[in-house]
C-alpha cells in the first residue's frame, strides 16, 4: 500500500493537517500569524545547517525554529514592536538560510522542494517522522488544552487559576517548532504558515466551541490535502501550493457562510 506515492503523500498531508489544526487555532486566537511565519522562515537556515553538518533535516529545522521562536518570545517584551521584530527576524533568517545553502558545495539541493514542499517525494521514513511529530504535537496540546485556553483568554485569570502563561507560551513554541519541522517536506518553508492559519481561520465561522474549531480545522486541513493532491495530479500543478489553494477556497466559502448566517446562529 505504501509503495503508492500518492498514498504516502496523502498520509503525510493529513498528518501535517492534524498537527497544524489545534496549534493553528491558538495561532489564530492569539493573533500569532507573523510569529508562525517567522518560525517557518527560520527553518530554511536549519535546513542549511543540517546539510552542512550532515545531520537530520528534521532535527536541524526544529532546533533553529525553536531558537527563533524563543528569541521572538524573549525580545517581544523589550521595547520592540512585534510586527517589526517578526519582519526583521523572519526575512533575515530566510535570507541567511538561502545564502548558507549556496555555500554548500558537493551537495545536491532541491531548493524549490524546501521552499514549496515536495510532498510527492515523501518516503516511508519521512512518513514515520511526520506522524510521530504530529502525535507529539497533538499530545502536547491535548495535555495542556485547558491551561492554554485559560492563558489565551486572560492572563490575569490564568495567574489566579495557578497557571503560568509564560510556561504555556513555551509549550506552544515547542509545538510550533515541531510542526514546522515535520511540515517542511510537505508544503515547504514558504507555505507552512498558510497550513497553520488558513484551515483554522476557515473553521472559525463554522464552530461554536474551541474544541469544535480545532476538530473542524483538522477536517478542513485533511480535505484540502486530499482535494489539493487530486487537483495537482489532474491539472499537473505543484502539490503543496495546490493544497493551500484549496484551503484558501474553503476559507472564502466559510467566510461567506459566516457572513450570511444569522448572528443568533453563530
PDB file of C-alpha atoms in Angstrom:
ATOM      1  CA  UNK A   1       0.000   0.000   0.000  1.00  0.00           C
ATOM      2  CA  UNK A   2       2.742   2.456   0.989  1.00  0.00           C
ATOM      3  CA  UNK A   3       4.536   1.805  -2.306  1.00  0.00           C
ATOM      4  CA  UNK A   4       1.976   4.117  -3.914  1.00  0.00           C
ATOM      5  CA  UNK A   5       3.465   7.636  -3.836  1.00  0.00           C
ATOM      6  CA  UNK A   6       0.014   9.236  -3.809  1.00  0.00           C
ATOM      7  CA  UNK A   7      -0.962   7.212  -0.749  1.00  0.00           C
ATOM      8  CA  UNK A   8       2.196   8.290   1.064  1.00  0.00           C
ATOM      9  CA  UNK A   9       1.619  11.906   0.019  1.00  0.00           C
ATOM     10  CA  UNK A  10      -1.968  11.821   1.286  1.00  0.00           C
ATOM     11  CA  UNK A  11      -0.983  10.287   4.617  1.00  0.00           C
ATOM     12  CA  UNK A  12       1.801  12.867   5.020  1.00  0.00           C
ATOM     13  CA  UNK A  13      -0.506  15.763   4.256  1.00  0.00           C
ATOM     14  CA  UNK A  14      -3.199  14.507   6.630  1.00  0.00           C
ATOM     15  CA  UNK A  15      -0.578  14.086   9.368  1.00  0.00           C
ATOM     16  CA  UNK A  16       0.547  17.687   8.970  1.00  0.00           C
ATOM     17  CA  UNK A  17      -3.094  18.850   8.897  1.00  0.00           C
ATOM     18  CA  UNK A  18      -3.837  17.062  12.177  1.00  0.00           C
ATOM     19  CA  UNK A  19      -0.788  18.628  13.842  1.00  0.00           C
ATOM     20  CA  UNK A  20      -1.463  22.103  12.466  1.00  0.00           C
ATOM     21  CA  UNK A  21      -5.189  22.199  13.314  1.00  0.00           C
ATOM     22  CA  UNK A  22      -5.141  22.614  17.114  1.00  0.00           C
ATOM     23  CA  UNK A  23      -1.943  24.641  17.015  1.00  0.00           C
ATOM     24  CA  UNK A  24      -3.295  26.839  14.232  1.00  0.00           C
ATOM     25  CA  UNK A  25      -6.399  27.527  16.304  1.00  0.00           C
ATOM     26  CA  UNK A  26      -4.238  29.011  19.057  1.00  0.00           C
ATOM     27  CA  UNK A  27      -2.231  30.941  16.469  1.00  0.00           C
ATOM     28  CA  UNK A  28      -5.493  32.499  15.242  1.00  0.00           C
ATOM     29  CA  UNK A  29      -6.870  33.159  18.736  1.00  0.00           C
ATOM     30  CA  UNK A  30      -3.628  34.742  19.925  1.00  0.00           C
ATOM     31  CA  UNK A  31      -3.091  36.638  16.656  1.00  0.00           C
ATOM     32  CA  UNK A  32       0.310  34.970  16.197  1.00  0.00           C
ATOM     33  CA  UNK A  33       0.246  34.677  12.404  1.00  0.00           C
ATOM     34  CA  UNK A  34       3.508  36.568  11.957  1.00  0.00           C
ATOM     35  CA  UNK A  35       5.029  34.515  14.763  1.00  0.00           C
ATOM     36  CA  UNK A  36       4.345  31.312  12.850  1.00  0.00           C
ATOM     37  CA  UNK A  37       5.666  32.857   9.660  1.00  0.00           C
ATOM     38  CA  UNK A  38       8.943  33.896  11.308  1.00  0.00           C
ATOM     39  CA  UNK A  39       9.424  30.437  12.802  1.00  0.00           C
ATOM     40  CA  UNK A  40       8.773  28.786   9.437  1.00  0.00           C
ATOM     41  CA  UNK A  41      11.213  31.055   7.601  1.00  0.00           C
ATOM     42  CA  UNK A  42      13.901  30.284  10.160  1.00  0.00           C
ATOM     43  CA  UNK A  43      13.612  26.611   9.256  1.00  0.00           C
ATOM     44  CA  UNK A  44      15.463  27.313   5.989  1.00  0.00           C
ATOM     45  CA  UNK A  45      18.553  28.173   7.984  1.00  0.00           C
ATOM     46  CA  UNK A  46      18.058  24.921   9.871  1.00  0.00           C
ATOM     47  CA  UNK A  47      17.972  23.014   6.588  1.00  0.00           C
ATOM     48  CA  UNK A  48      21.279  24.574   5.516  1.00  0.00           C
ATOM     49  CA  UNK A  49      22.944  23.769   8.834  1.00  0.00           C
ATOM     50  CA  UNK A  50      21.623  20.204   8.722  1.00  0.00           C
ATOM     51  CA  UNK A  51      23.077  19.608   5.281  1.00  0.00           C
ATOM     52  CA  UNK A  52      26.398  21.207   6.256  1.00  0.00           C
ATOM     53  CA  UNK A  53      26.694  19.136   9.455  1.00  0.00           C
ATOM     54  CA  UNK A  54      25.242  16.003   7.803  1.00  0.00           C
ATOM     55  CA  UNK A  55      22.519  15.583  10.389  1.00  0.00           C
ATOM     56  CA  UNK A  56      18.777  15.038  10.055  1.00  0.00           C
ATOM     57  CA  UNK A  57      16.982  17.886   8.297  1.00  0.00           C
ATOM     58  CA  UNK A  58      14.109  17.397  10.738  1.00  0.00           C
ATOM     59  CA  UNK A  59      16.414  17.879  13.740  1.00  0.00           C
ATOM     60  CA  UNK A  60      18.170  20.918  12.293  1.00  0.00           C
ATOM     61  CA  UNK A  61      14.970  22.624  11.183  1.00  0.00           C
ATOM     62  CA  UNK A  62      13.278  22.002  14.522  1.00  0.00           C
ATOM     63  CA  UNK A  63      16.292  23.283  16.506  1.00  0.00           C
ATOM     64  CA  UNK A  64      16.552  26.535  14.538  1.00  0.00           C
ATOM     65  CA  UNK A  65      12.777  27.036  14.507  1.00  0.00           C
ATOM     66  CA  UNK A  66      12.740  26.600  18.274  1.00  0.00           C
ATOM     67  CA  UNK A  67      15.605  29.066  18.731  1.00  0.00           C
ATOM     68  CA  UNK A  68      13.784  31.586  16.531  1.00  0.00           C
ATOM     69  CA  UNK A  69      10.528  31.176  18.434  1.00  0.00           C
ATOM     70  CA  UNK A  70      12.282  31.566  21.794  1.00  0.00           C
ATOM     71  CA  UNK A  71      14.173  34.623  20.537  1.00  0.00           C
ATOM     72  CA  UNK A  72      10.951  36.302  19.449  1.00  0.00           C
ATOM     73  CA  UNK A  73       9.332  35.466  22.799  1.00  0.00           C
ATOM     74  CA  UNK A  74      12.256  36.964  24.741  1.00  0.00           C
ATOM     75  CA  UNK A  75      12.687  40.113  22.646  1.00  0.00           C
ATOM     76  CA  UNK A  76       8.978  40.894  22.342  1.00  0.00           C
ATOM     77  CA  UNK A  77       8.880  42.439  25.809  1.00  0.00           C
ATOM     78  CA  UNK A  78      11.933  44.650  25.412  1.00  0.00           C
ATOM     79  CA  UNK A  79      10.638  47.657  23.564  1.00  0.00           C
ATOM     80  CA  UNK A  80      10.425  46.193  20.063  1.00  0.00           C
ATOM     81  CA  UNK A  81       7.201  46.462  18.083  1.00  0.00           C
ATOM     82  CA  UNK A  82       6.121  42.869  17.470  1.00  0.00           C
ATOM     83  CA  UNK A  83       5.379  43.230  13.753  1.00  0.00           C
ATOM     84  CA  UNK A  84       8.725  44.959  13.150  1.00  0.00           C
ATOM     85  CA  UNK A  85      10.639  42.392  15.170  1.00  0.00           C
ATOM     86  CA  UNK A  86       8.997  39.469  13.390  1.00  0.00           C
ATOM     87  CA  UNK A  87       9.544  41.038   9.972  1.00  0.00           C
ATOM     88  CA  UNK A  88      13.244  41.579  10.620  1.00  0.00           C
ATOM     89  CA  UNK A  89      13.859  38.121  12.064  1.00  0.00           C
ATOM     90  CA  UNK A  90      11.739  36.218   9.540  1.00  0.00           C
ATOM     91  CA  UNK A  91      13.280  37.692   6.408  1.00  0.00           C
ATOM     92  CA  UNK A  92      16.793  37.760   7.882  1.00  0.00           C
ATOM     93  CA  UNK A  93      16.625  34.077   8.805  1.00  0.00           C
ATOM     94  CA  UNK A  94      15.306  33.124   5.363  1.00  0.00           C
ATOM     95  CA  UNK A  95      17.992  35.198   3.630  1.00  0.00           C
ATOM     96  CA  UNK A  96      20.801  33.763   5.761  1.00  0.00           C
ATOM     97  CA  UNK A  97      19.458  30.272   5.118  1.00  0.00           C
ATOM     98  CA  UNK A  98      19.419  30.758   1.344  1.00  0.00           C
ATOM     99  CA  UNK A  99      22.924  32.256   1.390  1.00  0.00           C
ATOM    100  CA  UNK A 100      24.181  29.395   3.563  1.00  0.00           C
ATOM    101  CA  UNK A 101      22.734  26.867   1.122  1.00  0.00           C
ATOM    102  CA  UNK A 102      24.686  28.496  -1.724  1.00  0.00           C
ATOM    103  CA  UNK A 103      27.956  27.736   0.093  1.00  0.00           C
ATOM    104  CA  UNK A 104      27.277  24.009   0.297  1.00  0.00           C
ATOM    105  CA  UNK A 105      29.491  22.567  -2.396  1.00  0.00           C
ATOM    106  CA  UNK A 106      29.207  18.963  -3.476  1.00  0.00           C
ATOM    107  CA  UNK A 107      25.677  18.645  -2.096  1.00  0.00           C
ATOM    108  CA  UNK A 108      22.768  18.485  -4.483  1.00  0.00           C
ATOM    109  CA  UNK A 109      19.910  20.564  -3.088  1.00  0.00           C
ATOM    110  CA  UNK A 110      16.353  20.818  -4.338  1.00  0.00           C
ATOM    111  CA  UNK A 111      15.838  24.400  -3.189  1.00  0.00           C
ATOM    112  CA  UNK A 112      12.328  24.631  -4.642  1.00  0.00           C
ATOM    113  CA  UNK A 113      11.403  21.480  -2.745  1.00  0.00           C
ATOM    114  CA  UNK A 114      12.406  23.042   0.565  1.00  0.00           C
ATOM    115  CA  UNK A 115      10.693  26.349  -0.244  1.00  0.00           C
ATOM    116  CA  UNK A 116       7.403  24.980  -1.581  1.00  0.00           C
ATOM    117  CA  UNK A 117       7.457  21.368  -0.424  1.00  0.00           C
ATOM    118  CA  UNK A 118       7.833  18.071  -2.258  1.00  0.00           C
ATOM    119  CA  UNK A 119       5.024  16.003  -0.823  1.00  0.00           C
ATOM    120  CA  UNK A 120       5.069  13.555  -3.737  1.00  0.00           C
ATOM    121  CA  UNK A 121       8.623  12.518  -2.777  1.00  0.00           C
ATOM    122  CA  UNK A 122       7.732  11.586   0.817  1.00  0.00           C
ATOM    123  CA  UNK A 123       9.322   8.280   1.810  1.00  0.00           C
ATOM    124  CA  UNK A 124       8.288   5.738   4.438  1.00  0.00           C
ATOM    125  CA  UNK A 125      10.884   7.218   6.787  1.00  0.00           C
ATOM    126  CA  UNK A 126       9.536  10.736   6.211  1.00  0.00           C
ATOM    127  CA  UNK A 127       6.038   9.442   6.878  1.00  0.00           C
ATOM    128  CA  UNK A 128       7.106   7.969  10.202  1.00  0.00           C
ATOM    129  CA  UNK A 129       8.745  11.257  11.243  1.00  0.00           C
ATOM    130  CA  UNK A 130       5.716  13.316  10.183  1.00  0.00           C
ATOM    131  CA  UNK A 131       3.226  11.187  12.103  1.00  0.00           C
ATOM    132  CA  UNK A 132       5.491  10.911  15.151  1.00  0.00           C
ATOM    133  CA  UNK A 133       5.784  14.699  15.197  1.00  0.00           C
ATOM    134  CA  UNK A 134       2.033  15.107  14.676  1.00  0.00           C
ATOM    135  CA  UNK A 135       1.249  12.770  17.583  1.00  0.00           C
ATOM    136  CA  UNK A 136       3.679  14.665  19.830  1.00  0.00           C
ATOM    137  CA  UNK A 137       2.058  17.997  18.937  1.00  0.00           C
ATOM    138  CA  UNK A 138      -1.459  16.629  19.435  1.00  0.00           C
ATOM    139  CA  UNK A 139      -0.384  15.123  22.750  1.00  0.00           C
ATOM    140  CA  UNK A 140       1.188  18.385  23.966  1.00  0.00           C
ATOM    141  CA  UNK A 141      -1.821  20.493  23.004  1.00  0.00           C
ATOM    142  CA  UNK A 142      -4.274  17.938  24.400  1.00  0.00           C
ATOM    143  CA  UNK A 143      -2.346  17.695  27.669  1.00  0.00           C
ATOM    144  CA  UNK A 144      -2.346  21.478  28.217  1.00  0.00           C
ATOM    145  CA  UNK A 145      -5.630  22.288  26.435  1.00  0.00           C
ATOM    146  CA  UNK A 146      -7.494  23.817  29.379  1.00  0.00           C
ATOM    147  CA  UNK A 147      -4.460  25.729  30.607  1.00  0.00           C
ATOM    148  CA  UNK A 148      -3.686  27.033  27.120  1.00  0.00           C
ATOM    149  CA  UNK A 149      -7.285  28.176  26.668  1.00  0.00           C
ATOM    150  CA  UNK A 150      -7.275  29.964  30.016  1.00  0.00           C
ATOM    151  CA  UNK A 151      -3.954  31.693  29.285  1.00  0.00           C
ATOM    152  CA  UNK A 152      -5.220  32.690  25.841  1.00  0.00           C
ATOM    153  CA  UNK A 153      -8.458  34.088  27.252  1.00  0.00           C
ATOM    154  CA  UNK A 154      -6.976  36.172  30.049  1.00  0.00           C
ATOM    155  CA  UNK A 155      -3.517  36.172  31.622  1.00  0.00           C
ATOM    156  CA  UNK A 156      -4.788  37.506  34.949  1.00  0.00           C
ATOM    157  CA  UNK A 157      -7.365  34.734  35.089  1.00  0.00           C
ATOM    158  CA  UNK A 158      -4.605  32.241  34.318  1.00  0.00           C
ATOM    159  CA  UNK A 159      -2.461  33.509  37.214  1.00  0.00           C
ATOM    160  CA  UNK A 160      -5.483  33.370  39.513  1.00  0.00           C
ATOM    161  CA  UNK A 161      -6.021  29.748  38.460  1.00  0.00           C
ATOM    162  CA  UNK A 162      -2.413  28.835  39.217  1.00  0.00           C
ATOM    163  CA  UNK A 163      -1.395  28.745  35.546  1.00  0.00           C
ATOM    164  CA  UNK A 164       1.799  30.374  34.299  1.00  0.00           C
ATOM    165  CA  UNK A 165       1.073  31.975  30.880  1.00  0.00           C
ATOM    166  CA  UNK A 166       4.781  32.057  30.030  1.00  0.00           C
ATOM    167  CA  UNK A 167       5.011  28.304  30.502  1.00  0.00           C
ATOM    168  CA  UNK A 168       2.011  27.793  28.239  1.00  0.00           C
ATOM    169  CA  UNK A 169       3.640  30.069  25.660  1.00  0.00           C
ATOM    170  CA  UNK A 170       6.755  27.890  25.750  1.00  0.00           C
ATOM    171  CA  UNK A 171       4.625  24.793  25.153  1.00  0.00           C
ATOM    172  CA  UNK A 172       3.052  26.464  22.124  1.00  0.00           C
ATOM    173  CA  UNK A 173       6.522  27.465  20.956  1.00  0.00           C
ATOM    174  CA  UNK A 174       7.772  23.872  21.182  1.00  0.00           C
ATOM    175  CA  UNK A 175       4.692  22.565  19.362  1.00  0.00           C
ATOM    176  CA  UNK A 176       5.159  25.181  16.653  1.00  0.00           C
ATOM    177  CA  UNK A 177       8.804  24.220  16.124  1.00  0.00           C
ATOM    178  CA  UNK A 178       7.882  20.530  15.792  1.00  0.00           C
ATOM    179  CA  UNK A 179       5.067  21.320  13.346  1.00  0.00           C
ATOM    180  CA  UNK A 180       7.346  23.469  11.201  1.00  0.00           C
ATOM    181  CA  UNK A 181       9.985  20.739  11.105  1.00  0.00           C
ATOM    182  CA  UNK A 182       7.581  17.993  10.021  1.00  0.00           C
ATOM    183  CA  UNK A 183       5.768  20.222   7.507  1.00  0.00           C
ATOM    184  CA  UNK A 184       8.852  21.241   5.503  1.00  0.00           C
ATOM    185  CA  UNK A 185       8.732  18.116   3.363  1.00  0.00           C
ATOM    186  CA  UNK A 186       5.011  18.532   2.683  1.00  0.00           C
ATOM    187  CA  UNK A 187       4.380  22.212   1.945  1.00  0.00           C
ATOM    188  CA  UNK A 188       7.800  23.836   2.269  1.00  0.00           C
ATOM    189  CA  UNK A 189       9.091  26.794   4.245  1.00  0.00           C
ATOM    190  CA  UNK A 190       7.011  29.436   2.464  1.00  0.00           C
ATOM    191  CA  UNK A 191       3.664  27.653   2.851  1.00  0.00           C
ATOM    192  CA  UNK A 192       3.882  26.238   6.379  1.00  0.00           C
ATOM    193  CA  UNK A 193       2.276  29.315   7.942  1.00  0.00           C
ATOM    194  CA  UNK A 194      -0.595  29.012   5.468  1.00  0.00           C
ATOM    195  CA  UNK A 195      -1.394  25.463   6.616  1.00  0.00           C
ATOM    196  CA  UNK A 196      -1.331  26.661  10.213  1.00  0.00           C
ATOM    197  CA  UNK A 197      -3.575  29.667   9.713  1.00  0.00           C
ATOM    198  CA  UNK A 198      -5.924  29.070   6.762  1.00  0.00           C
ATOM    199  CA  UNK A 199      -7.737  25.892   7.953  1.00  0.00           C
ATOM    200  CA  UNK A 200      -8.141  27.352  11.453  1.00  0.00           C
ATOM    201  CA  UNK A 201      -9.424  30.644  10.060  1.00  0.00           C
ATOM    202  CA  UNK A 202     -11.834  28.754   7.797  1.00  0.00           C
ATOM    203  CA  UNK A 203     -13.103  26.734  10.757  1.00  0.00           C
ATOM    204  CA  UNK A 204     -13.797  29.768  12.938  1.00  0.00           C
ATOM    205  CA  UNK A 205     -17.123  30.874  11.369  1.00  0.00           C
ATOM    206  CA  UNK A 206     -18.353  27.275  11.372  1.00  0.00           C
ATOM    207  CA  UNK A 207     -17.607  26.486  15.022  1.00  0.00           C
ATOM    208  CA  UNK A 208     -19.380  27.120  18.304  1.00  0.00           C
ATOM    209  CA  UNK A 209     -16.692  25.896  20.734  1.00  0.00           C
ATOM    210  CA  UNK A 210     -12.860  25.913  20.828  1.00  0.00           C
ATOM    211  CA  UNK A 211     -12.815  22.134  20.607  1.00  0.00           C
ATOM    212  CA  UNK A 212     -15.178  22.257  17.655  1.00  0.00           C
ATOM    213  CA  UNK A 213     -12.956  24.764  15.909  1.00  0.00           C
ATOM    214  CA  UNK A 214      -9.861  22.576  16.324  1.00  0.00           C
ATOM    215  CA  UNK A 215     -11.692  19.486  15.020  1.00  0.00           C
ATOM    216  CA  UNK A 216     -13.207  21.416  12.118  1.00  0.00           C
ATOM    217  CA  UNK A 217      -9.790  22.851  11.249  1.00  0.00           C
ATOM    218  CA  UNK A 218      -8.361  19.318  11.181  1.00  0.00           C
ATOM    219  CA  UNK A 219     -11.140  18.195   8.847  1.00  0.00           C
ATOM    220  CA  UNK A 220     -10.615  21.196   6.568  1.00  0.00           C
ATOM    221  CA  UNK A 221      -6.850  20.609   6.500  1.00  0.00           C
ATOM    222  CA  UNK A 222      -7.304  16.924   5.660  1.00  0.00           C
ATOM    223  CA  UNK A 223      -9.892  17.709   2.971  1.00  0.00           C
ATOM    224  CA  UNK A 224      -7.600  20.375   1.494  1.00  0.00           C
ATOM    225  CA  UNK A 225      -4.802  17.811   1.301  1.00  0.00           C
ATOM    226  CA  UNK A 226      -6.902  15.160  -0.429  1.00  0.00           C
ATOM    227  CA  UNK A 227      -8.591  17.551  -2.877  1.00  0.00           C
ATOM    228  CA  UNK A 228      -5.394  19.531  -3.491  1.00  0.00           C
ATOM    229  CA  UNK A 229      -3.394  16.410  -4.314  1.00  0.00           C
ATOM    230  CA  UNK A 230      -6.095  15.205  -6.689  1.00  0.00           C
ATOM    231  CA  UNK A 231      -6.217  18.609  -8.380  1.00  0.00           C
ATOM    232  CA  UNK A 232      -2.430  18.681  -8.694  1.00  0.00           C
ATOM    233  CA  UNK A 233      -2.478  15.227 -10.282  1.00  0.00           C
ATOM    234  CA  UNK A 234      -5.220  16.127 -12.770  1.00  0.00           C
ATOM    235  CA  UNK A 235      -4.061  19.667 -13.598  1.00  0.00           C
ATOM    236  CA  UNK A 236      -0.305  18.984 -13.347  1.00  0.00           C
ATOM    237  CA  UNK A 237       0.223  21.771 -10.800  1.00  0.00           C
ATOM    238  CA  UNK A 238       2.599  21.935  -7.787  1.00  0.00           C
ATOM    239  CA  UNK A 239       1.176  19.793  -4.991  1.00  0.00           C
ATOM    240  CA  UNK A 240       1.997  21.971  -1.964  1.00  0.00           C
ATOM    241  CA  UNK A 241       0.604  25.220  -3.401  1.00  0.00           C
ATOM    242  CA  UNK A 242      -2.437  23.334  -4.721  1.00  0.00           C
ATOM    243  CA  UNK A 243      -3.246  22.153  -1.200  1.00  0.00           C
ATOM    244  CA  UNK A 244      -3.021  25.696   0.144  1.00  0.00           C
ATOM    245  CA  UNK A 245      -5.186  26.995  -2.730  1.00  0.00           C
ATOM    246  CA  UNK A 246      -7.928  24.524  -1.827  1.00  0.00           C
ATOM    247  CA  UNK A 247      -7.707  25.581   1.824  1.00  0.00           C
ATOM    248  CA  UNK A 248      -7.990  29.225   0.739  1.00  0.00           C
ATOM    249  CA  UNK A 249     -11.107  28.464  -1.302  1.00  0.00           C
ATOM    250  CA  UNK A 250     -12.666  26.702   1.687  1.00  0.00           C
ATOM    251  CA  UNK A 251     -11.823  29.755   3.791  1.00  0.00           C
ATOM    252  CA  UNK A 252     -13.573  32.009   1.278  1.00  0.00           C
ATOM    253  CA  UNK A 253     -16.627  29.748   1.312  1.00  0.00           C
ATOM    254  CA  UNK A 254     -16.761  29.594   5.113  1.00  0.00           C
ATOM    255  CA  UNK A 255     -16.433  33.389   5.288  1.00  0.00           C
ATOM    256  CA  UNK A 256     -19.450  33.762   3.002  1.00  0.00           C
ATOM    257  CA  UNK A 257     -21.418  31.262   5.088  1.00  0.00           C
ATOM    258  CA  UNK A 258     -20.414  33.085   8.265  1.00  0.00           C
ATOM    259  CA  UNK A 259     -21.428  36.473   6.878  1.00  0.00           C
ATOM    260  CA  UNK A 260     -24.884  35.391   5.717  1.00  0.00           C
ATOM    261  CA  UNK A 261     -25.755  33.242   8.714  1.00  0.00           C
ATOM    262  CA  UNK A 262     -27.948  34.963  11.323  1.00  0.00           C
ATOM    263  CA  UNK A 263     -25.883  36.218  14.213  1.00  0.00           C
ATOM    264  CA  UNK A 264     -28.038  34.209  16.616  1.00  0.00           C
ATOM    265  CA  UNK A 265     -26.919  31.019  14.911  1.00  0.00           C
ATOM    266  CA  UNK A 266     -23.228  31.677  15.297  1.00  0.00           C
TER     267      UNK A 266
END
